[in-house]
PDB file of C-alpha atoms in Angstrom:
ATOM      1  CA  MET R 619       0.000   0.000   0.000  1.00  0.00           C
ATOM      2  CA  GLY R 620       2.868   2.372   0.734  1.00  0.00           C
ATOM      3  CA  GLY R 621       4.973   4.104  -1.921  1.00  0.00           C
ATOM      4  CA  ALA R 622       8.706   4.533  -2.254  1.00  0.00           C
ATOM      5  CA  ALA R 623      10.560   5.319   0.941  1.00  0.00           C
ATOM      6  CA  GLY R 624      12.618   8.463   1.271  1.00  0.00           C
ATOM      7  CA  ARG R 625      16.375   8.400   0.784  1.00  0.00           C
ATOM      8  CA  TYR R 626      16.957  10.290   4.018  1.00  0.00           C
ATOM      9  CA  VAL R 627      15.673   9.677   7.538  1.00  0.00           C
ATOM     10  CA  PHE R 628      15.890  11.423  10.899  1.00  0.00           C
ATOM     11  CA  LEU R 629      17.373   9.228  13.628  1.00  0.00           C
ATOM     12  CA  ASP R 630      18.181  10.328  17.174  1.00  0.00           C
ATOM     13  CA  GLY R 631      18.808  13.980  16.359  1.00  0.00           C
ATOM     14  CA  ARG R 632      20.402  13.631  12.927  1.00  0.00           C
ATOM     15  CA  VAL R 633      19.237  13.625   9.334  1.00  0.00           C
ATOM     16  CA  LEU R 634      21.228  11.010   7.440  1.00  0.00           C
ATOM     17  CA  PRO R 635      20.986   8.729   4.390  1.00  0.00           C
ATOM     18  CA  ALA R 636      18.586   5.863   5.022  1.00  0.00           C
ATOM     19  CA  ASP R 637      21.197   3.240   4.174  1.00  0.00           C
ATOM     20  CA  GLU R 638      23.457   4.648   6.910  1.00  0.00           C
ATOM     21  CA  ALA R 639      20.796   4.573   9.632  1.00  0.00           C
ATOM     22  CA  ARG R 640      21.520   2.027  12.368  1.00  0.00           C
ATOM     23  CA  ILE R 641      19.204   0.938  15.186  1.00  0.00           C
ATOM     24  CA  SER R 642      20.411  -1.359  17.954  1.00  0.00           C
ATOM     25  CA  PRO R 643      19.428  -5.032  17.539  1.00  0.00           C
ATOM     26  CA  PHE R 644      18.591  -4.836  21.254  1.00  0.00           C
ATOM     27  CA  ASP R 645      16.070  -2.026  20.792  1.00  0.00           C
ATOM     28  CA  VAL R 646      13.012  -2.835  22.904  1.00  0.00           C
ATOM     29  CA  GLY R 647      10.790  -1.614  20.079  1.00  0.00           C
ATOM     30  CA  LEU R 648      12.085  -4.526  18.011  1.00  0.00           C
ATOM     31  CA  LEU R 649      12.403  -7.090  20.786  1.00  0.00           C
ATOM     32  CA  ARG R 650       9.173  -6.323  22.647  1.00  0.00           C
ATOM     33  CA  GLY R 651       7.130  -4.012  20.421  1.00  0.00           C
ATOM     34  CA  TYR R 652       7.489  -1.201  22.975  1.00  0.00           C
ATOM     35  CA  ALA R 653       6.956   1.757  20.675  1.00  0.00           C
ATOM     36  CA  VAL R 654       4.535   4.443  19.542  1.00  0.00           C
ATOM     37  CA  PHE R 655       4.203   6.330  16.294  1.00  0.00           C
ATOM     38  CA  ASP R 656       2.205   8.975  14.508  1.00  0.00           C
ATOM     39  CA  LEU R 657       1.524   9.553  10.847  1.00  0.00           C
ATOM     40  CA  LEU R 658       0.690  12.682   8.890  1.00  0.00           C
ATOM     41  CA  GLN R 659       0.370  13.633   5.246  1.00  0.00           C
ATOM     42  CA  THR R 660       1.282  16.527   2.994  1.00  0.00           C
ATOM     43  CA  LEU R 661      -0.964  18.601   0.775  1.00  0.00           C
ATOM     44  CA  ASP R 662       0.758  20.495  -2.042  1.00  0.00           C
ATOM     45  CA  GLY R 663       3.991  19.355  -0.450  1.00  0.00           C
ATOM     46  CA  ARG R 664       3.248  20.926   2.934  1.00  0.00           C
ATOM     47  CA  PRO R 665       2.795  18.814   6.073  1.00  0.00           C
ATOM     48  CA  VAL R 666      -0.747  19.044   7.458  1.00  0.00           C
ATOM     49  CA  LEU R 667      -1.797  19.304  11.120  1.00  0.00           C
ATOM     50  CA  VAL R 668       1.773  18.967  12.335  1.00  0.00           C
ATOM     51  CA  ARG R 669       1.059  20.513  15.739  1.00  0.00           C
ATOM     52  CA  GLU R 670      -1.853  18.143  16.361  1.00  0.00           C
ATOM     53  CA  HIS R 671       0.145  15.096  15.327  1.00  0.00           C
ATOM     54  CA  ILE R 672       3.098  16.053  17.503  1.00  0.00           C
ATOM     55  CA  GLU R 673       0.772  16.607  20.477  1.00  0.00           C
ATOM     56  CA  ARG R 674      -0.770  13.169  19.967  1.00  0.00           C
ATOM     57  CA  PHE R 675       2.692  11.638  19.509  1.00  0.00           C
ATOM     58  CA  ARG R 676       3.724  13.057  22.891  1.00  0.00           C
ATOM     59  CA  ARG R 677       0.523  11.809  24.545  1.00  0.00           C
ATOM     60  CA  SER R 678       1.092   8.303  23.184  1.00  0.00           C
ATOM     61  CA  ALA R 679       4.692   8.365  24.401  1.00  0.00           C
ATOM     62  CA  SER R 680       3.606   9.524  27.853  1.00  0.00           C
ATOM     63  CA  LEU R 681       1.205   6.594  28.183  1.00  0.00           C
ATOM     64  CA  LEU R 682       4.218   4.290  27.720  1.00  0.00           C
ATOM     65  CA  GLY R 683       6.294   6.260  30.209  1.00  0.00           C
ATOM     66  CA  LEU R 684       8.443   7.727  27.429  1.00  0.00           C
ATOM     67  CA  GLU R 685       9.336  11.295  26.564  1.00  0.00           C
ATOM     68  CA  VAL R 686      10.033  12.628  23.075  1.00  0.00           C
ATOM     69  CA  PRO R 687      13.650  13.806  23.460  1.00  0.00           C
ATOM     70  CA  VAL R 688      13.486  16.890  21.205  1.00  0.00           C
ATOM     71  CA  SER R 689      11.319  19.997  21.053  1.00  0.00           C
ATOM     72  CA  ASP R 690       8.215  20.396  18.928  1.00  0.00           C
ATOM     73  CA  GLU R 691      10.072  22.843  16.696  1.00  0.00           C
ATOM     74  CA  ALA R 692      12.936  20.379  16.246  1.00  0.00           C
ATOM     75  CA  LEU R 693      10.425  17.706  15.138  1.00  0.00           C
ATOM     76  CA  ALA R 694       8.717  20.106  12.738  1.00  0.00           C
ATOM     77  CA  SER R 695      12.081  21.247  11.385  1.00  0.00           C
ATOM     78  CA  ALA R 696      13.221  17.651  10.827  1.00  0.00           C
ATOM     79  CA  ILE R 697       9.988  16.904   8.975  1.00  0.00           C
ATOM     80  CA  ARG R 698      10.460  19.912   6.702  1.00  0.00           C
ATOM     81  CA  GLU R 699      14.085  18.972   6.028  1.00  0.00           C
ATOM     82  CA  LEU R 700      13.226  15.372   5.171  1.00  0.00           C
ATOM     83  CA  LEU R 701      10.460  16.424   2.817  1.00  0.00           C
ATOM     84  CA  ALA R 702      12.797  18.817   1.017  1.00  0.00           C
ATOM     85  CA  LEU R 703      15.554  16.207   0.717  1.00  0.00           C
ATOM     86  CA  ASN R 704      13.304  13.306  -0.317  1.00  0.00           C
ATOM     87  CA  GLY R 705      11.347  15.254  -2.932  1.00  0.00           C
ATOM     88  CA  HIS R 706       8.074  13.330  -2.818  1.00  0.00           C
ATOM     89  CA  ARG R 707       5.158  14.556  -4.911  1.00  0.00           C
ATOM     90  CA  GLU R 708       2.986  14.055  -1.833  1.00  0.00           C
ATOM     91  CA  ALA R 709       4.167  12.214   1.238  1.00  0.00           C
ATOM     92  CA  THR R 710       3.291  10.443   4.427  1.00  0.00           C
ATOM     93  CA  VAL R 711       5.520  11.249   7.391  1.00  0.00           C
ATOM     94  CA  ARG R 712       5.934   8.664  10.152  1.00  0.00           C
ATOM     95  CA  MET R 713       7.361   9.561  13.574  1.00  0.00           C
ATOM     96  CA  VAL R 714       8.384   6.544  15.679  1.00  0.00           C
ATOM     97  CA  LEU R 715       9.552   6.459  19.296  1.00  0.00           C
ATOM     98  CA  THR R 716      10.748   3.256  20.988  1.00  0.00           C
ATOM     99  CA  GLY R 717      11.976   2.564  24.500  1.00  0.00           C
ATOM    100  CA  GLY R 718      15.509   2.349  23.103  1.00  0.00           C
ATOM    101  CA  PRO R 719      18.172  -0.308  23.699  1.00  0.00           C
ATOM    102  CA  ALA R 720      17.352  -3.026  26.236  1.00  0.00           C
ATOM    103  CA  PRO R 721      20.448  -5.253  26.534  1.00  0.00           C
ATOM    104  CA  THR R 722      18.561  -7.848  28.589  1.00  0.00           C
ATOM    105  CA  GLY R 723      15.491  -7.624  26.374  1.00  0.00           C
ATOM    106  CA  MET R 724      13.532  -6.272  29.333  1.00  0.00           C
ATOM    107  CA  SER R 725      15.109  -3.347  31.171  1.00  0.00           C
ATOM    108  CA  PHE R 726      15.603  -0.094  29.281  1.00  0.00           C
ATOM    109  CA  ASP R 727      16.210   3.554  30.051  1.00  0.00           C
ATOM    110  CA  PRO R 728      13.072   5.596  29.257  1.00  0.00           C
ATOM    111  CA  ALA R 729      15.284   8.696  29.146  1.00  0.00           C
ATOM    112  CA  ALA R 730      17.248   7.234  26.201  1.00  0.00           C
ATOM    113  CA  PRO R 731      14.610   6.309  23.595  1.00  0.00           C
ATOM    114  CA  THR R 732      15.093   5.783  19.882  1.00  0.00           C
ATOM    115  CA  LEU R 733      13.470   8.508  17.769  1.00  0.00           C
ATOM    116  CA  LEU R 734      13.000   7.879  14.055  1.00  0.00           C
ATOM    117  CA  ILE R 735      11.224   9.865  11.325  1.00  0.00           C
ATOM    118  CA  VAL R 736      10.746   8.411   7.842  1.00  0.00           C
ATOM    119  CA  THR R 737       8.808   9.541   4.776  1.00  0.00           C
ATOM    120  CA  HIS R 738       7.050   7.619   2.015  1.00  0.00           C
ATOM    121  CA  GLU R 739       5.436   8.602  -1.246  1.00  0.00           C
ATOM    122  CA  MET R 740       1.722   9.057  -0.619  1.00  0.00           C
ATOM    123  CA  PHE R 741      -0.331   6.039  -1.684  1.00  0.00           C
ATOM    124  CA  ALA R 742      -3.425   6.526  -3.823  1.00  0.00           C
ATOM    125  CA  VAL R 743      -6.819   5.948  -2.198  1.00  0.00           C
ATOM    126  CA  PRO R 744      -9.259   4.508  -4.786  1.00  0.00           C
ATOM    127  CA  GLU R 745     -11.731   7.214  -5.793  1.00  0.00           C
ATOM    128  CA  ARG R 746     -14.590   4.708  -5.660  1.00  0.00           C
ATOM    129  CA  PHE R 747     -14.336   4.685  -1.868  1.00  0.00           C
ATOM    130  CA  TYR R 748     -15.521   8.294  -1.896  1.00  0.00           C
ATOM    131  CA  THR R 749     -18.086   8.061  -4.682  1.00  0.00           C
ATOM    132  CA  GLU R 750     -19.531   4.592  -4.009  1.00  0.00           C
ATOM    133  CA  GLY R 751     -18.589   4.112  -0.358  1.00  0.00           C
ATOM    134  CA  ALA R 752     -16.452   1.463   1.325  1.00  0.00           C
ATOM    135  CA  ALA R 753     -16.966  -1.593   3.511  1.00  0.00           C
ATOM    136  CA  LEU R 754     -15.684  -2.728   6.884  1.00  0.00           C
ATOM    137  CA  ILE R 755     -15.431  -6.202   8.358  1.00  0.00           C
ATOM    138  CA  THR R 756     -15.803  -6.685  12.098  1.00  0.00           C
ATOM    139  CA  CYS R 757     -13.422  -8.222  14.597  1.00  0.00           C
ATOM    140  CA  GLU R 758     -13.953  -8.709  18.316  1.00  0.00           C
ATOM    141  CA  TYR R 759     -10.822  -7.109  19.688  1.00  0.00           C
ATOM    142  CA  ARG R 760      -9.689  -4.277  21.947  1.00  0.00           C
ATOM    143  CA  ARG R 761      -6.236  -2.779  21.570  1.00  0.00           C
ATOM    144  CA  GLU R 762      -3.948  -2.600  24.579  1.00  0.00           C
ATOM    145  CA  LEU R 763      -3.670   1.041  25.671  1.00  0.00           C
ATOM    146  CA  PRO R 764      -6.158   2.108  22.997  1.00  0.00           C
ATOM    147  CA  GLU R 765      -5.628   5.811  23.736  1.00  0.00           C
ATOM    148  CA  ALA R 766      -2.002   5.426  22.559  1.00  0.00           C
ATOM    149  CA  LYS R 767      -0.968   4.995  18.938  1.00  0.00           C
ATOM    150  CA  THR R 768       1.320   2.008  19.416  1.00  0.00           C
ATOM    151  CA  THR R 769       3.105   0.088  16.686  1.00  0.00           C
ATOM    152  CA  ASN R 770       1.201  -3.126  17.469  1.00  0.00           C
ATOM    153  CA  TYR R 771      -0.891  -3.873  14.370  1.00  0.00           C
ATOM    154  CA  LEU R 772      -0.709  -7.663  14.674  1.00  0.00           C
ATOM    155  CA  THR R 773      -4.464  -8.290  14.470  1.00  0.00           C
ATOM    156  CA  TRP R 774      -4.907  -6.006  11.453  1.00  0.00           C
ATOM    157  CA  LEU R 775      -1.971  -7.580   9.630  1.00  0.00           C
ATOM    158  CA  LEU R 776      -3.257 -11.097  10.287  1.00  0.00           C
ATOM    159  CA  MET R 777      -6.594 -10.066   8.780  1.00  0.00           C
ATOM    160  CA  GLN R 778      -5.183  -8.699   5.515  1.00  0.00           C
ATOM    161  CA  ALA R 779      -6.317 -11.719   3.488  1.00  0.00           C
ATOM    162  CA  ARG R 780      -9.887 -11.396   4.823  1.00  0.00           C
ATOM    163  CA  ILE R 781      -9.904  -7.664   4.156  1.00  0.00           C
ATOM    164  CA  GLU R 782      -8.837  -8.193   0.554  1.00  0.00           C
ATOM    165  CA  GLU R 783     -11.213 -11.106  -0.031  1.00  0.00           C
ATOM    166  CA  SER R 784     -14.175  -9.089   1.236  1.00  0.00           C
ATOM    167  CA  GLY R 785     -13.222  -5.948  -0.664  1.00  0.00           C
ATOM    168  CA  ALA R 786     -13.189  -3.988   2.597  1.00  0.00           C
ATOM    169  CA  ILE R 787     -11.157  -0.915   3.404  1.00  0.00           C
ATOM    170  CA  ASP R 788     -10.499  -1.753   7.058  1.00  0.00           C
ATOM    171  CA  VAL R 789     -11.462  -3.740  10.156  1.00  0.00           C
ATOM    172  CA  LEU R 790     -13.979  -2.458  12.707  1.00  0.00           C
ATOM    173  CA  TYR R 791     -13.049  -3.419  16.266  1.00  0.00           C
ATOM    174  CA  HIS R 792     -15.712  -4.163  18.877  1.00  0.00           C
ATOM    175  CA  ASP R 793     -15.547  -5.555  22.393  1.00  0.00           C
ATOM    176  CA  ARG R 794     -18.375  -6.794  24.628  1.00  0.00           C
ATOM    177  CA  GLY R 795     -20.907  -5.397  22.208  1.00  0.00           C
ATOM    178  CA  LEU R 796     -19.392  -1.910  21.928  1.00  0.00           C
ATOM    179  CA  VAL R 797     -17.708  -0.496  18.846  1.00  0.00           C
ATOM    180  CA  SER R 798     -14.438   1.381  19.332  1.00  0.00           C
ATOM    181  CA  GLU R 799     -12.529   2.189  16.147  1.00  0.00           C
ATOM    182  CA  ALA R 800     -11.292   0.837  12.868  1.00  0.00           C
ATOM    183  CA  ALA R 801      -7.816  -0.660  12.835  1.00  0.00           C
ATOM    184  CA  THR R 802      -6.317   2.293  10.959  1.00  0.00           C
ATOM    185  CA  ALA R 803      -9.014   4.951  11.305  1.00  0.00           C
ATOM    186  CA  SER R 804     -11.604   6.547  13.579  1.00  0.00           C
ATOM    187  CA  PHE R 805     -15.222   5.420  13.199  1.00  0.00           C
ATOM    188  CA  TYR R 806     -18.434   7.468  13.460  1.00  0.00           C
ATOM    189  CA  LEU R 807     -22.165   7.093  12.857  1.00  0.00           C
ATOM    190  CA  VAL R 808     -24.941   9.367  11.628  1.00  0.00           C
ATOM    191  CA  ARG R 809     -28.448   8.945  13.016  1.00  0.00           C
ATOM    192  CA  ASP R 810     -31.320  11.368  12.460  1.00  0.00           C
ATOM    193  CA  GLY R 811     -28.829  13.947  11.251  1.00  0.00           C
ATOM    194  CA  ARG R 812     -26.717  13.702  14.426  1.00  0.00           C
ATOM    195  CA  ILE R 813     -23.111  12.517  14.442  1.00  0.00           C
ATOM    196  CA  LEU R 814     -22.295   9.872  17.052  1.00  0.00           C
ATOM    197  CA  ALA R 815     -18.714   9.335  18.198  1.00  0.00           C
ATOM    198  CA  PRO R 816     -17.233   6.729  20.580  1.00  0.00           C
ATOM    199  CA  ASP R 817     -15.538   8.541  23.452  1.00  0.00           C
ATOM    200  CA  THR R 818     -13.715   5.905  25.514  1.00  0.00           C
ATOM    201  CA  GLY R 819     -11.201   3.221  24.645  1.00  0.00           C
ATOM    202  CA  VAL R 820     -10.276   4.886  21.360  1.00  0.00           C
ATOM    203  CA  LEU R 821      -7.431   6.834  19.826  1.00  0.00           C
ATOM    204  CA  HIS R 822      -8.785  10.288  19.049  1.00  0.00           C
ATOM    205  CA  GLY R 823      -8.106  11.121  15.416  1.00  0.00           C
ATOM    206  CA  THR R 824      -6.553  14.381  14.279  1.00  0.00           C
ATOM    207  CA  VAL R 825      -8.651  14.562  11.111  1.00  0.00           C
ATOM    208  CA  GLY R 826     -11.680  13.203  12.966  1.00  0.00           C
ATOM    209  CA  SER R 827     -11.378  15.913  15.612  1.00  0.00           C
ATOM    210  CA  LEU R 828     -11.109  18.578  12.912  1.00  0.00           C
ATOM    211  CA  VAL R 829     -14.188  17.257  11.108  1.00  0.00           C
ATOM    212  CA  LEU R 830     -16.285  16.980  14.266  1.00  0.00           C
ATOM    213  CA  GLU R 831     -15.271  20.470  15.368  1.00  0.00           C
ATOM    214  CA  ARG R 832     -16.328  21.966  12.028  1.00  0.00           C
ATOM    215  CA  ALA R 833     -19.477  19.825  11.854  1.00  0.00           C
ATOM    216  CA  SER R 834     -20.554  20.904  15.353  1.00  0.00           C
ATOM    217  CA  LEU R 835     -21.119  24.422  14.027  1.00  0.00           C
ATOM    218  CA  SER R 836     -24.230  23.215  12.221  1.00  0.00           C
ATOM    219  CA  ARG R 837     -24.997  19.727  13.562  1.00  0.00           C
ATOM    220  CA  ASP R 838     -25.311  17.954  16.886  1.00  0.00           C
ATOM    221  CA  VAL R 839     -22.271  15.839  17.725  1.00  0.00           C
ATOM    222  CA  GLU R 840     -22.767  13.321  20.544  1.00  0.00           C
ATOM    223  CA  TYR R 841     -19.987  11.422  22.308  1.00  0.00           C
ATOM    224  CA  GLY R 842     -20.726   8.168  24.084  1.00  0.00           C
ATOM    225  CA  PRO R 843     -20.886   4.379  23.825  1.00  0.00           C
ATOM    226  CA  ILE R 844     -21.877   2.938  20.450  1.00  0.00           C
ATOM    227  CA  SER R 845     -23.012  -0.660  20.199  1.00  0.00           C
ATOM    228  CA  LEU R 846     -22.437  -2.926  17.238  1.00  0.00           C
ATOM    229  CA  GLU R 847     -26.206  -2.968  16.733  1.00  0.00           C
ATOM    230  CA  ASP R 848     -26.163   0.845  16.672  1.00  0.00           C
ATOM    231  CA  ALA R 849     -23.616   0.628  13.880  1.00  0.00           C
ATOM    232  CA  PHE R 850     -25.695  -1.814  11.845  1.00  0.00           C
ATOM    233  CA  ALA R 851     -28.804   0.353  12.327  1.00  0.00           C
ATOM    234  CA  ALA R 852     -27.158   3.689  11.491  1.00  0.00           C
ATOM    235  CA  ASP R 853     -28.446   5.951   8.721  1.00  0.00           C
ATOM    236  CA  GLU R 854     -24.861   6.586   7.610  1.00  0.00           C
ATOM    237  CA  ALA R 855     -21.349   5.758   8.802  1.00  0.00           C
ATOM    238  CA  PHE R 856     -17.867   6.990   8.021  1.00  0.00           C
ATOM    239  CA  ILE R 857     -14.229   6.685   8.965  1.00  0.00           C
ATOM    240  CA  THR R 858     -11.551   9.352   9.133  1.00  0.00           C
ATOM    241  CA  SER R 859      -7.794   9.072   8.924  1.00  0.00           C
ATOM    242  CA  SER R 860      -4.823  11.274   8.174  1.00  0.00           C
ATOM    243  CA  VAL R 861      -4.261   9.842   4.709  1.00  0.00           C
ATOM    244  CA  ARG R 862      -7.864   9.062   3.687  1.00  0.00           C
ATOM    245  CA  GLU R 863      -9.635  12.085   5.209  1.00  0.00           C
ATOM    246  CA  VAL R 864     -13.391  11.168   5.332  1.00  0.00           C
ATOM    247  CA  VAL R 865     -14.532   7.893   3.756  1.00  0.00           C
ATOM    248  CA  PRO R 866     -18.224   6.874   3.687  1.00  0.00           C
ATOM    249  CA  ILE R 867     -18.971   3.356   4.938  1.00  0.00           C
ATOM    250  CA  VAL R 868     -21.921   1.725   3.181  1.00  0.00           C
ATOM    251  CA  ARG R 869     -21.500  -1.863   4.361  1.00  0.00           C
ATOM    252  CA  ILE R 870     -20.354  -3.599   7.540  1.00  0.00           C
ATOM    253  CA  ASP R 871     -19.812  -7.336   7.094  1.00  0.00           C
ATOM    254  CA  ASP R 872     -22.765  -8.418   4.925  1.00  0.00           C
ATOM    255  CA  ARG R 873     -25.138  -5.693   6.132  1.00  0.00           C
ATOM    256  CA  ALA R 874     -25.855  -2.481   4.270  1.00  0.00           C
ATOM    257  CA  ILE R 875     -25.710   0.769   6.212  1.00  0.00           C
ATOM    258  CA  GLY R 876     -28.831   2.832   5.578  1.00  0.00           C
ATOM    259  CA  ASP R 877     -29.790   2.384   1.947  1.00  0.00           C
ATOM    260  CA  GLY R 878     -26.298   1.191   1.049  1.00  0.00           C
ATOM    261  CA  GLN R 879     -25.482   4.450  -0.718  1.00  0.00           C
ATOM    262  CA  VAL R 880     -23.250   7.385   0.166  1.00  0.00           C
ATOM    263  CA  GLY R 881     -25.482   9.628   2.269  1.00  0.00           C
ATOM    264  CA  ALA R 882     -26.015  13.380   2.324  1.00  0.00           C
ATOM    265  CA  VAL R 883     -24.436  13.988   5.726  1.00  0.00           C
ATOM    266  CA  VAL R 884     -21.212  12.144   4.962  1.00  0.00           C
ATOM    267  CA  THR R 885     -21.052  13.825   1.555  1.00  0.00           C
ATOM    268  CA  GLU R 886     -21.255  17.139   3.395  1.00  0.00           C
ATOM    269  CA  LEU R 887     -18.514  16.082   5.811  1.00  0.00           C
ATOM    270  CA  MET R 888     -16.195  15.020   2.976  1.00  0.00           C
ATOM    271  CA  GLY R 889     -16.511  18.539   1.617  1.00  0.00           C
ATOM    272  CA  VAL R 890     -16.005  20.113   5.044  1.00  0.00           C
ATOM    273  CA  CYS R 891     -12.806  18.128   5.547  1.00  0.00           C
ATOM    274  CA  ARG R 892     -11.360  18.757   2.114  1.00  0.00           C
ATOM    275  CA  ARG R 893     -12.078  22.489   2.250  1.00  0.00           C
ATOM    276  CA  ALA R 894     -10.598  22.832   5.744  1.00  0.00           C
ATOM    277  CA  LEU R 895      -7.362  21.025   4.888  1.00  0.00           C
ATOM    278  CA  ARG R 896      -6.927  22.718   1.533  1.00  0.00           C
ATOM    279  CA  GLU R 897      -7.592  26.161   2.993  1.00  0.00           C
ATOM    280  CA  MET R 898      -4.827  25.483   5.487  1.00  0.00           C
ATOM    281  CA  ALA R 899      -2.491  24.315   2.744  1.00  0.00           C
ATOM    282  CA  ALA R 900      -3.267  27.373   0.614  1.00  0.00           C
ATOM    283  CA  ARG R 901      -2.514  29.690   3.545  1.00  0.00           C
ATOM    284  CA  GLY R 902       0.782  27.899   4.065  1.00  0.00           C
ATOM    285  CA  ASP R 903       0.145  27.600   7.813  1.00  0.00           C
ATOM    286  CA  THR R 904      -0.298  23.830   8.013  1.00  0.00           C
ATOM    287  CA  GLU R 905       2.752  23.476  10.207  1.00  0.00           C
ATOM    288  CA  ASP R 906       0.952  25.365  12.936  1.00  0.00           C
ATOM    289  CA  GLY R 907      -2.156  23.201  12.601  1.00  0.00           C
TER     290      GLY R 907
END
């Protein structure tokens, strides 16, 4: 799904050629999966919602007892430098923070983490997902530390064959009857013109938060528990993510959502999102959110 990787990376305070980057084989992120990340995209070559992504990156790190070892400005500066050096048409930018070297495979120094930033060419999202809508398949699962964006995507990766066979865009997680989030996106419902958003046990999306904030100017937005039956019975549904923006969901498993067509509210929200992000890009102030 991802495009070509950049020739340069940022590793522990330095920008260097990717083939010269070295991470310890004893890094606890590799040995134990003890790591967080965040991902953002560019529009017209400019990184979007950088401040919001850095804030979420720091929150995720804090939940693992880690601290990002450089300032926000240093992160933003490294991102700008990588994008200039790597010359993508449009890019995704991935910030990764691990617990750092753990010689015993267990004990590590949280004050000496590994910080990595890499870029990739932006992948194309099929236009039919926006015009015809997309599907989700369900999985009973709850992520560990769901409020943190950890690097553990084991369940999603194991389900890739099922996702492809079903023609779905993602997996919808639910636990004890309650829906939380998609594996790689935030999930929302529309009922009677109101937008319903899960509020606990989820990673709050940067794009999702932007969309809900703008939508709340003209629509009711309600936060609370959402059951799987609520999802099946919704008038409309949608996901948001940093690289897909707003995608209408017209089917979950073998059940149509609403009339199985892209609805008016989600169509409106797609426009709200695209206008907001592109206005920011046009102003050239995306780095400040």
